[in-house]
CSV table of C-alpha atoms and ligand atoms in Angstrom, one decimal:
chain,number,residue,atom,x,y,z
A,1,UNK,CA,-11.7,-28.4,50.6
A,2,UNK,CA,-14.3,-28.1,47.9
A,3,UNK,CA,-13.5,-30.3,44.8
A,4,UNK,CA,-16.3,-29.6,42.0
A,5,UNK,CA,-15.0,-25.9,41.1
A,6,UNK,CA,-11.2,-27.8,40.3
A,7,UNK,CA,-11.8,-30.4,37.5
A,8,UNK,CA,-14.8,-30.5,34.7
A,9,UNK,CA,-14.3,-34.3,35.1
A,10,UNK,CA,-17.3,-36.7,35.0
A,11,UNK,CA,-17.7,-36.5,39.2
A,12,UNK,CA,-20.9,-38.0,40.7
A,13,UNK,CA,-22.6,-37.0,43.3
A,14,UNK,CA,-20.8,-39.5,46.0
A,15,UNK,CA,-17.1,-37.7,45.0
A,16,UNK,CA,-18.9,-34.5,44.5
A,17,UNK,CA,-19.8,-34.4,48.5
A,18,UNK,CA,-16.4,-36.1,49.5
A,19,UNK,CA,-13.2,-34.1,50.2
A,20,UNK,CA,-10.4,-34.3,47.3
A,21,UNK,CA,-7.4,-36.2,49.2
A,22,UNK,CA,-5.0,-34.3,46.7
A,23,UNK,CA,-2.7,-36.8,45.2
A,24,UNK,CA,-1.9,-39.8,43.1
A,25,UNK,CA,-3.9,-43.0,44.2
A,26,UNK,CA,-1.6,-46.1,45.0
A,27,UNK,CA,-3.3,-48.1,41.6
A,28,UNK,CA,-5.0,-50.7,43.5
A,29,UNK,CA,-7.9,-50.3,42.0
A,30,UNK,CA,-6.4,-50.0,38.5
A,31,UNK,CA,-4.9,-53.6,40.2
A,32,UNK,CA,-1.5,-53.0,39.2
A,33,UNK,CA,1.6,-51.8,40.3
A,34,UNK,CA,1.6,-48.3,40.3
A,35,UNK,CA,4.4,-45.9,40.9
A,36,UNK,CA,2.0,-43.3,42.5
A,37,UNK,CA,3.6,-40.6,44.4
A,38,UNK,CA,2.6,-38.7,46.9
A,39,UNK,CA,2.3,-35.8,44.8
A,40,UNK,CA,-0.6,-34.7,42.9
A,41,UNK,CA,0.5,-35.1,39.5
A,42,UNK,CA,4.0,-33.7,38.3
A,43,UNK,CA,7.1,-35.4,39.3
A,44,UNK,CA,9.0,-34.3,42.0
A,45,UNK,CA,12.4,-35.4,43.4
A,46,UNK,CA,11.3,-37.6,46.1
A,47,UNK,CA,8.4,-40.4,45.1
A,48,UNK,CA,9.0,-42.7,42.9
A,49,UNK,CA,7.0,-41.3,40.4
A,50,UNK,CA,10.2,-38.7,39.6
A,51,UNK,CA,12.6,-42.1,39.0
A,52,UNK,CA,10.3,-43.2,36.8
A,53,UNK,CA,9.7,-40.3,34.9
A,54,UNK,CA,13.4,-39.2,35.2
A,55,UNK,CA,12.9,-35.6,35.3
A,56,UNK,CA,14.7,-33.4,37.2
A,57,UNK,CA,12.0,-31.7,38.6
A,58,UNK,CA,11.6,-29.1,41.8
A,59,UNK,CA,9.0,-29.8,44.4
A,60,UNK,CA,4.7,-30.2,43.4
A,61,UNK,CA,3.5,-26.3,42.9
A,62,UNK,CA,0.3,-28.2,41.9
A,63,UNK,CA,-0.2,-30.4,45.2
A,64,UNK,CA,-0.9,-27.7,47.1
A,65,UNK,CA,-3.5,-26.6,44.8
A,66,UNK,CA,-5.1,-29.7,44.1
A,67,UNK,CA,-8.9,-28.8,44.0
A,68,UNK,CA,-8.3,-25.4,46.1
A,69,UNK,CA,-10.4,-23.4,43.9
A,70,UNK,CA,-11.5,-22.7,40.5
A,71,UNK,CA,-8.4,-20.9,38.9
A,72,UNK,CA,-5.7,-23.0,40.7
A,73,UNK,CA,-5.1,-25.6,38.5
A,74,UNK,CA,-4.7,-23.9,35.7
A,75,UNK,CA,-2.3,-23.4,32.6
A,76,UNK,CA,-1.3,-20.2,33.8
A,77,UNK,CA,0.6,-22.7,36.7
A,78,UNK,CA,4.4,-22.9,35.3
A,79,UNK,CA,5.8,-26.5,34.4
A,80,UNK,CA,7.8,-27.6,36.5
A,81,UNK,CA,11.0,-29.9,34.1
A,82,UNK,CA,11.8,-28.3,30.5
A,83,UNK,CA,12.8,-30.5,27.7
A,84,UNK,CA,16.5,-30.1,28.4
A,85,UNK,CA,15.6,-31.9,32.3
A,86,UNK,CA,15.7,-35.2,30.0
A,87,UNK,CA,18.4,-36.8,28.7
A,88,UNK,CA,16.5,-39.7,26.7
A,89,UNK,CA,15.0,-40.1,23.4
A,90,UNK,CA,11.3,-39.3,23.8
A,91,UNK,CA,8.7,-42.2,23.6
A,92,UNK,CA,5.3,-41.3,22.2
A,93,UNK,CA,2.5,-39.7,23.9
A,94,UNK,CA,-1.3,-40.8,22.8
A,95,UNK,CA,-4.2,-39.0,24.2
A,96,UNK,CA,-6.8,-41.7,24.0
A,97,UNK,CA,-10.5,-41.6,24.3
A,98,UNK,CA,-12.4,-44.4,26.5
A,99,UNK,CA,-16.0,-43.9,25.3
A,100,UNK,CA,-19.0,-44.2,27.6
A,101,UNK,CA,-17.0,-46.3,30.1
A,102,UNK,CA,-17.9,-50.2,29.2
A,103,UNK,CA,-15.6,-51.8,27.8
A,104,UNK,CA,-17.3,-53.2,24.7
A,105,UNK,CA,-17.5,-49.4,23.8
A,106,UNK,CA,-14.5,-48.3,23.1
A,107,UNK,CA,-12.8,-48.6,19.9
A,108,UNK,CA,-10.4,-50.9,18.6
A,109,UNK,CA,-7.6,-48.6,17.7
A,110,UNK,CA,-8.1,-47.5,21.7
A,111,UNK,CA,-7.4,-50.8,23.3
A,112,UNK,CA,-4.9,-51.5,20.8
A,113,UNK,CA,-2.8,-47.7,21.7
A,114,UNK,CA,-3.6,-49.0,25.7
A,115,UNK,CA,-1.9,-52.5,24.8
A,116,UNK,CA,1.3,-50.6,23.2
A,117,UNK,CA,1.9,-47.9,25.8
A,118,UNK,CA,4.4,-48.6,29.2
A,119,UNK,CA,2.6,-46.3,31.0
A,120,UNK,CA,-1.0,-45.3,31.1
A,121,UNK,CA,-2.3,-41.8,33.0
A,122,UNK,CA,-5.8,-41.4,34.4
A,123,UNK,CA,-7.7,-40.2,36.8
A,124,UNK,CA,-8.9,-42.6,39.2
A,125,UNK,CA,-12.7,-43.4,37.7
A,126,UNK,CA,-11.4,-43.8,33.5
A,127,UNK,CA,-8.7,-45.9,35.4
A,128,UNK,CA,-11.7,-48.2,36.9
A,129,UNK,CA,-13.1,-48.3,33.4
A,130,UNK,CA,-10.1,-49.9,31.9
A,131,UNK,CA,-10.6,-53.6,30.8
A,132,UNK,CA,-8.3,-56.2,32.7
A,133,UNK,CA,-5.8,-57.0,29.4
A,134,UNK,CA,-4.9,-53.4,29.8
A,135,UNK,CA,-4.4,-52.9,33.3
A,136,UNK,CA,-2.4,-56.3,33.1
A,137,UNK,CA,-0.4,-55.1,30.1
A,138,UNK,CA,0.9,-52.1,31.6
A,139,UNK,CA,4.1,-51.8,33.3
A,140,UNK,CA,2.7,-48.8,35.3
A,141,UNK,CA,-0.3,-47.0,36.0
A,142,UNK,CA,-0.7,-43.7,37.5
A,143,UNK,CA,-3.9,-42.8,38.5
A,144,UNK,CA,-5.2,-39.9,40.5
A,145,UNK,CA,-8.4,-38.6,42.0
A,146,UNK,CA,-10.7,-35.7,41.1
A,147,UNK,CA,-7.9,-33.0,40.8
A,148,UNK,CA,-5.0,-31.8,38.7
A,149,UNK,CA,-5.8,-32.0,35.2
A,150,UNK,CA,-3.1,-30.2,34.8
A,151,UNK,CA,-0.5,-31.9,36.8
A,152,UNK,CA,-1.6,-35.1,35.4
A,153,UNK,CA,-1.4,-34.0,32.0
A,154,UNK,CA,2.2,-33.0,32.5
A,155,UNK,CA,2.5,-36.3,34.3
A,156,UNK,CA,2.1,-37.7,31.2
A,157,UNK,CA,4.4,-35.1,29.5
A,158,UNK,CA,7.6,-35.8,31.4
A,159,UNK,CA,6.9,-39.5,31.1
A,160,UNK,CA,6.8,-39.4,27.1
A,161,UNK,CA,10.2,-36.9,27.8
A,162,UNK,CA,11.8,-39.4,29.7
A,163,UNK,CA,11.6,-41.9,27.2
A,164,UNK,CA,8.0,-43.8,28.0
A,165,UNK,CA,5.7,-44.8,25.4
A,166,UNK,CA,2.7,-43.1,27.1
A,167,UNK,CA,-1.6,-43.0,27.4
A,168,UNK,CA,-3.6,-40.7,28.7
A,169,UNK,CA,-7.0,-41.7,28.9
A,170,UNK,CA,-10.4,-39.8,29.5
A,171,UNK,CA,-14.1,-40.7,29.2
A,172,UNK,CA,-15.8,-40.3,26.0
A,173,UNK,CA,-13.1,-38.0,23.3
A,174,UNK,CA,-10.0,-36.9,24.0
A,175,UNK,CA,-10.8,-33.4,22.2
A,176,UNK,CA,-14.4,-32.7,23.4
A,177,UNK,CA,-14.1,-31.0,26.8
A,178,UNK,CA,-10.8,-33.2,27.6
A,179,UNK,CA,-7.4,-33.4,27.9
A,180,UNK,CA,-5.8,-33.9,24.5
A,181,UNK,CA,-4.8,-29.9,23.9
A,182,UNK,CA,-4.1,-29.4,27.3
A,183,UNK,CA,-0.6,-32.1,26.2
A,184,UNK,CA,0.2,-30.3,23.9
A,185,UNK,CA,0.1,-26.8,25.0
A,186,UNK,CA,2.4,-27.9,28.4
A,187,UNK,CA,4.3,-30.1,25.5
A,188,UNK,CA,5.2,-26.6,24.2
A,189,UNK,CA,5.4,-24.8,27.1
A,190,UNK,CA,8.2,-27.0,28.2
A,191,UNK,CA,10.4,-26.4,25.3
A,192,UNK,CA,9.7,-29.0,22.7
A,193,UNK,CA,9.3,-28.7,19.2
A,194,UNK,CA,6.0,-30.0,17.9
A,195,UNK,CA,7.8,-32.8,16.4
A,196,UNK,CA,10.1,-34.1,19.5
A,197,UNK,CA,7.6,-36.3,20.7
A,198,UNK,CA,5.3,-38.7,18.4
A,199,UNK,CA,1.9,-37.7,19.8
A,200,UNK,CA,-1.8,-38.9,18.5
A,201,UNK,CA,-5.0,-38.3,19.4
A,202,UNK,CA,-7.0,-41.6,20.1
A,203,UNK,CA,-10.3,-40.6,19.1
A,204,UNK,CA,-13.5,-42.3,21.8
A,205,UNK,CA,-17.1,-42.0,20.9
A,206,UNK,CA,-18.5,-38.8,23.0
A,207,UNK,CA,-21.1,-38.2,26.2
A,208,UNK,CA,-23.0,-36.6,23.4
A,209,UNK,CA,-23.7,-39.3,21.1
A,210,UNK,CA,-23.5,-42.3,23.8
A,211,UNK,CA,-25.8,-40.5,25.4
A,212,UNK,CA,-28.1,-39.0,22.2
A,213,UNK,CA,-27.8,-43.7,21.4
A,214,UNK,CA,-29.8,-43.7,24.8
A,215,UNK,CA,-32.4,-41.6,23.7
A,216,UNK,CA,-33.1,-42.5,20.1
A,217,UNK,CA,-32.1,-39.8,17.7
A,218,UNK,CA,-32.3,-36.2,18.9
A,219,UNK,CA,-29.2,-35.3,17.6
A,220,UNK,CA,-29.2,-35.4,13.4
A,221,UNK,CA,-29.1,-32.2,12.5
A,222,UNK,CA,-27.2,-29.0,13.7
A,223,UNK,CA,-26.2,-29.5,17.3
A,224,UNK,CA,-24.3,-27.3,19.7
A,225,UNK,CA,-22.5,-28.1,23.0
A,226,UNK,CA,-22.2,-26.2,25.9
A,227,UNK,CA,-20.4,-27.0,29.2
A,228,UNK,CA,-22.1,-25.8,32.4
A,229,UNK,CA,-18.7,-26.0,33.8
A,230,UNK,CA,-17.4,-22.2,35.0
A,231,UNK,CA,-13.8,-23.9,36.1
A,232,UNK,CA,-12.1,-22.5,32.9
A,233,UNK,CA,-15.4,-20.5,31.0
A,234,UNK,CA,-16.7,-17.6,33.5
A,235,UNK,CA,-20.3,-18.0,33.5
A,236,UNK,CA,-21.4,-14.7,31.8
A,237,UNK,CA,-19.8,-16.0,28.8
A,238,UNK,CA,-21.3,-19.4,29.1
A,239,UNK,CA,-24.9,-17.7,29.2
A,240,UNK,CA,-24.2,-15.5,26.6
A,241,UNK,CA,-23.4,-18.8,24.5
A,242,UNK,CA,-26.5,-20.5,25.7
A,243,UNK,CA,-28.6,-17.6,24.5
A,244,UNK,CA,-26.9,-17.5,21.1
A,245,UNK,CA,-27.4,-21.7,21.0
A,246,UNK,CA,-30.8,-21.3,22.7
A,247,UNK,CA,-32.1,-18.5,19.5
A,248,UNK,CA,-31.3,-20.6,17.2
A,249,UNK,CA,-32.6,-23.8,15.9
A,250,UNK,CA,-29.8,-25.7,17.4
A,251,UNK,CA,-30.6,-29.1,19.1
A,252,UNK,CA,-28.2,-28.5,22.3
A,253,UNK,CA,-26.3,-31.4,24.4
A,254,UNK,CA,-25.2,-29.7,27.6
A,255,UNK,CA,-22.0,-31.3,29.5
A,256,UNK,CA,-21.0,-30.5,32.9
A,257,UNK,CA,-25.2,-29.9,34.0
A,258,UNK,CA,-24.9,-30.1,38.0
A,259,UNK,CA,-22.6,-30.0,40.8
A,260,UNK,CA,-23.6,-28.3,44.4
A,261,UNK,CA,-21.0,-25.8,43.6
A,262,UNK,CA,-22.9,-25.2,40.0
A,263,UNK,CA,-26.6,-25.3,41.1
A,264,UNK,CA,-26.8,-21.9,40.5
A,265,UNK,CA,-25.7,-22.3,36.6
A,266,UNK,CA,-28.0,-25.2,36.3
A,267,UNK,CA,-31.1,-23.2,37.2
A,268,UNK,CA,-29.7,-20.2,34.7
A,269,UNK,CA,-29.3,-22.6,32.1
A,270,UNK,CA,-33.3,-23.8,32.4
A,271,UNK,CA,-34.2,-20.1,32.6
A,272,UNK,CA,-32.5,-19.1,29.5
A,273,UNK,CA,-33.4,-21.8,27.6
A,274,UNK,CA,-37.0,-21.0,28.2
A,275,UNK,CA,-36.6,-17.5,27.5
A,276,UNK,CA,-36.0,-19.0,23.9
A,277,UNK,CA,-38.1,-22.3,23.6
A,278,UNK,CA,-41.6,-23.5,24.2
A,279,UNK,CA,-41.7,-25.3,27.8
A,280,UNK,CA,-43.2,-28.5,26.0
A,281,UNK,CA,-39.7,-28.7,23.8
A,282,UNK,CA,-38.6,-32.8,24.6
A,283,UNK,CA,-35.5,-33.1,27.0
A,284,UNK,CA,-33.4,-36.5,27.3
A,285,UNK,CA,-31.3,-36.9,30.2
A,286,UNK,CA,-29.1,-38.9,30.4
A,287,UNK,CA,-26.7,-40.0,33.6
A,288,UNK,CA,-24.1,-42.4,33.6
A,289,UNK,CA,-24.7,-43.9,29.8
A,290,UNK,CA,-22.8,-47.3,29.4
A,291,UNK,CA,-22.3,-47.4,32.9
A,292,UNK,CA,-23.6,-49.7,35.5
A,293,UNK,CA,-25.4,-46.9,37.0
A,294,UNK,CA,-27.1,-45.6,33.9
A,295,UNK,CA,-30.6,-44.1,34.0
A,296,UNK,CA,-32.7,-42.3,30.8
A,297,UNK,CA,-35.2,-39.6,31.0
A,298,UNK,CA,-37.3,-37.9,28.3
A,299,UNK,CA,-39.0,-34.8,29.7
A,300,UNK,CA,-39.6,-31.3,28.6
A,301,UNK,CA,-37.9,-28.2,29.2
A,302,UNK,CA,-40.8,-26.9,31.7
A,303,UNK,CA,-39.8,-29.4,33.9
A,304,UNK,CA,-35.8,-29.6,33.5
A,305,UNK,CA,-35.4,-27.2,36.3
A,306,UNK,CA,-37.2,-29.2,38.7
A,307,UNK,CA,-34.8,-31.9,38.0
A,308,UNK,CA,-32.3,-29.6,39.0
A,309,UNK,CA,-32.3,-31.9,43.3
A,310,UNK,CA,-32.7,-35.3,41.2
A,311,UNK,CA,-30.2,-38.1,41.4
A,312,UNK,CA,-30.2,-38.5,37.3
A,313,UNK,CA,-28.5,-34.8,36.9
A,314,UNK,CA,-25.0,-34.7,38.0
A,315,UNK,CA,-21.6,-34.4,36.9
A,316,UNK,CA,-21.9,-37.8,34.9
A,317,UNK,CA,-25.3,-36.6,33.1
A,318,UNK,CA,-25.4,-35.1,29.6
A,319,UNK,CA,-28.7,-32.9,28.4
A,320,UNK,CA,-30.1,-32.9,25.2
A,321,UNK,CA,-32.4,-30.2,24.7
A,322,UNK,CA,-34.0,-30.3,21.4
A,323,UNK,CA,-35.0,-27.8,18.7
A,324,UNK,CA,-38.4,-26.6,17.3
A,325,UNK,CA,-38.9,-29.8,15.7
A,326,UNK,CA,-37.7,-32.8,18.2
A,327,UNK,CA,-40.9,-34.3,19.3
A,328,UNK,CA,-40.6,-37.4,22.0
A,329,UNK,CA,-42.5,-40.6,20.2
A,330,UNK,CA,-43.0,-42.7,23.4
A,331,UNK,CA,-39.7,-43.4,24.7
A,332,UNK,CA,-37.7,-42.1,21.9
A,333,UNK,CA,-36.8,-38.9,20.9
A,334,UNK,CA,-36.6,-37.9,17.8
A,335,UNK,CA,-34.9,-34.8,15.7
A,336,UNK,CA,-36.3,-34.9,12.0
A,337,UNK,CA,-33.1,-34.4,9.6
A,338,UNK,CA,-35.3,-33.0,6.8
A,339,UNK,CA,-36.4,-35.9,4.5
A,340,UNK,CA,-40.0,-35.7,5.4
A,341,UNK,CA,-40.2,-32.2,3.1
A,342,UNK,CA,-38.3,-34.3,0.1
A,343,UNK,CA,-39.6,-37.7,0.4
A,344,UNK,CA,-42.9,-39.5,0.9
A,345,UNK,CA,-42.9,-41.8,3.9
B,401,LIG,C1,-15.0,-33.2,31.2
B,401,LIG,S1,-16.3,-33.6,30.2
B,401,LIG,C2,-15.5,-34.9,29.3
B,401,LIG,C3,-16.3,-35.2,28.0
B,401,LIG,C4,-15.7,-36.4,27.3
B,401,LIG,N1,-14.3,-36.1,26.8
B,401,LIG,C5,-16.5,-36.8,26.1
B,401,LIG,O1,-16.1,-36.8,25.0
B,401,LIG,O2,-17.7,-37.2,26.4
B,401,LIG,C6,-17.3,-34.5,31.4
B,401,LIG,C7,-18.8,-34.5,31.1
B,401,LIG,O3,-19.0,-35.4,30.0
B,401,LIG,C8,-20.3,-35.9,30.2
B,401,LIG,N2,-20.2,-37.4,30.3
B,401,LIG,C9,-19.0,-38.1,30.4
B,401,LIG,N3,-19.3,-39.4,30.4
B,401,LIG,C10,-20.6,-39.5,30.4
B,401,LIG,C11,-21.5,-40.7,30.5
B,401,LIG,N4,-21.0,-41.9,30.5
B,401,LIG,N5,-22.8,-40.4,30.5
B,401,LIG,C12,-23.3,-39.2,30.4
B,401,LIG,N6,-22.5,-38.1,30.4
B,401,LIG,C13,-21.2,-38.3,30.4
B,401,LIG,C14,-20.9,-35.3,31.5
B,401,LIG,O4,-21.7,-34.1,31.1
B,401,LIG,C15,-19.7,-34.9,32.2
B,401,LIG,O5,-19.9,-33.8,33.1
């Protein structure tokens, strides 16, 4: 079963080559308790992940599906318990943003939401991330591998339903490329009002500036971002973008760069890029940033699609291509904002 096409999550090349084992993780390496069910995701009548949760749900549409193919887990996938499945006050639902992945980068107001919630929702690698206090603090964790976004999501849906002060987490911000709409559109789809369940976006500090921290300042004036990811984006529509970005004197940050399913967007991305920029236009790379595996590369774009095989580009790397004026001074990359035509420096 291929994984890469089901999830835009931040994969590396180890899961990217492994088989998806569809299905909630038993927590030990969150090191807690964990309900984990079998099931990938959504509650169902028979783990324990359905007492917990106490909806009333039918059996796990999205196991099945878990990493099948590009459109399976999807929003288009119904929910599986409405609103009126619980019977219990709703607890609040917070979508909250990890950062980079260390601990010393995430924000305050995060680890304080991770400290209030009962449960916290993950998959497996933000569940890693997670500082000790937190992991002890919980009274369940429910982590699951590279798959089911969606069922995870809604996961966390029936567990705010059923009366759970809930987190879900993600890497970096919960509303760049993440999970934080993706709650409330199944939040709706289920029934509720937009005011039945407390819900607040967490916010973390994004790949794109974690990663532009790395590489000195490339991104202080206009930016775009573009995922490579064709999971939910079909990838005309992505390299239509990428021209439109690519035209204009944008400094681009490119998520999602590489997977072996993906090569071929990777390569189109170089191509089109150059069809608009000089070859010599500086490139930071960035894999892993605040990570124990981090690595930082200033190139140019003449050489980006060589990089294409390299260990640094994967599904944990974001690209900064810069614009007409970004010039690399040593190891730094710089974007000018603009003072140099006001001021004298
Ligand atoms: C599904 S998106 C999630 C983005 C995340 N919500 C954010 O705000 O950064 C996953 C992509 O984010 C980027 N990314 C996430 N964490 C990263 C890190 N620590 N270093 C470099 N890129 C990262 C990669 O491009 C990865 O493919």
């Amino acid at each position: 079963m291929s994984t890469d096409t089901d999830t835009d999550a931040d994969t590396d090349r180890e899961s990217d080559k492994s088989n998806s084992h569809c299905g909630a993780s038993t927590g030990d390496t969150a090191g807690t308790a964990s309900d984990s069910g079998s099931t990938c995701g959504a509650s169902s009548s028979d783990d324990s992940s359905a007492s917990n949760c106490g909806a009333s749900s039918s059996d796990d549409s999205s196991a099945s599906n878990c990493g099948a193919s590009s459109s399976d887990d999807s929003t288009e996938k119904e929910v599986d318990a409405t609103v009126d499945d619980f019977d219990a006050d709703p607890g609040k639902l917070v979508a909250v943003g990890l950062g980079p992945g260390h601990p010393e980068g995430m924000t305050e107001r995060a680890r304080a939401a991770l400290l209030e919630a009962d449960h916290i929702v993950g998959y497996t690698t933000y569940i890693e991330l997670l500082p000790d206090e937190v992991v002890e603090g919980a009274d369940e964790i429910y982590d699951t591998p590279m798959c089911g976004e969606v069922s995870r999501t809604e996961e966390s849906v029936d567990r705010a339903l059923a009366g759970n002060d809930v987190a879900i987490v993600g890497s970096g911000d919960p509303n760049v490329y993440a999970l934080g709409g993706l709650a409330l559109e199944i939040l709706e789809s289920k029934g509720a009002t937009p005011s039945l369940v407390d819900f607040e976006v967490v916010p973390g500090v994004p790949a794109a500036q974690s990663c532009a921290a790395r590489l000195g300042a490339p991104l202080v004036n206009d930016t775009v971002s573009i995922s490579l990811s064709d999971h939910l984006v079909p990838m005309p529509e992505i390299e239509s973008r990428l021209h439109a970005a690519a035209k204009e004197s944008f400094t681009i940050t490119i998520y999602n760069p590489w997977s072996r399913k993906r090569r071929e967007n990777f390569q189109k991305c170089c191509e089109i890029l150059l069809t608009h920029r000089d070859p010599e236009t500086p490139v930071g790379i960035v894999h892993a940033a605040g990570r124990e595996d981090e690595e930082v590369l200033i190139t140019d774009l003449g050489e980006l699609a060589g990089l294409g095989e390299n260990e640094i580009i994967d599904m944990t790397t974001t690209i900064v291509v810069g614009n007409e004026e970004t010039y690399a001074w040593d190891d730094r990359m710089v974007t000018p904002r603009g003072y140099e035509t006001k001021y004298d420096y």
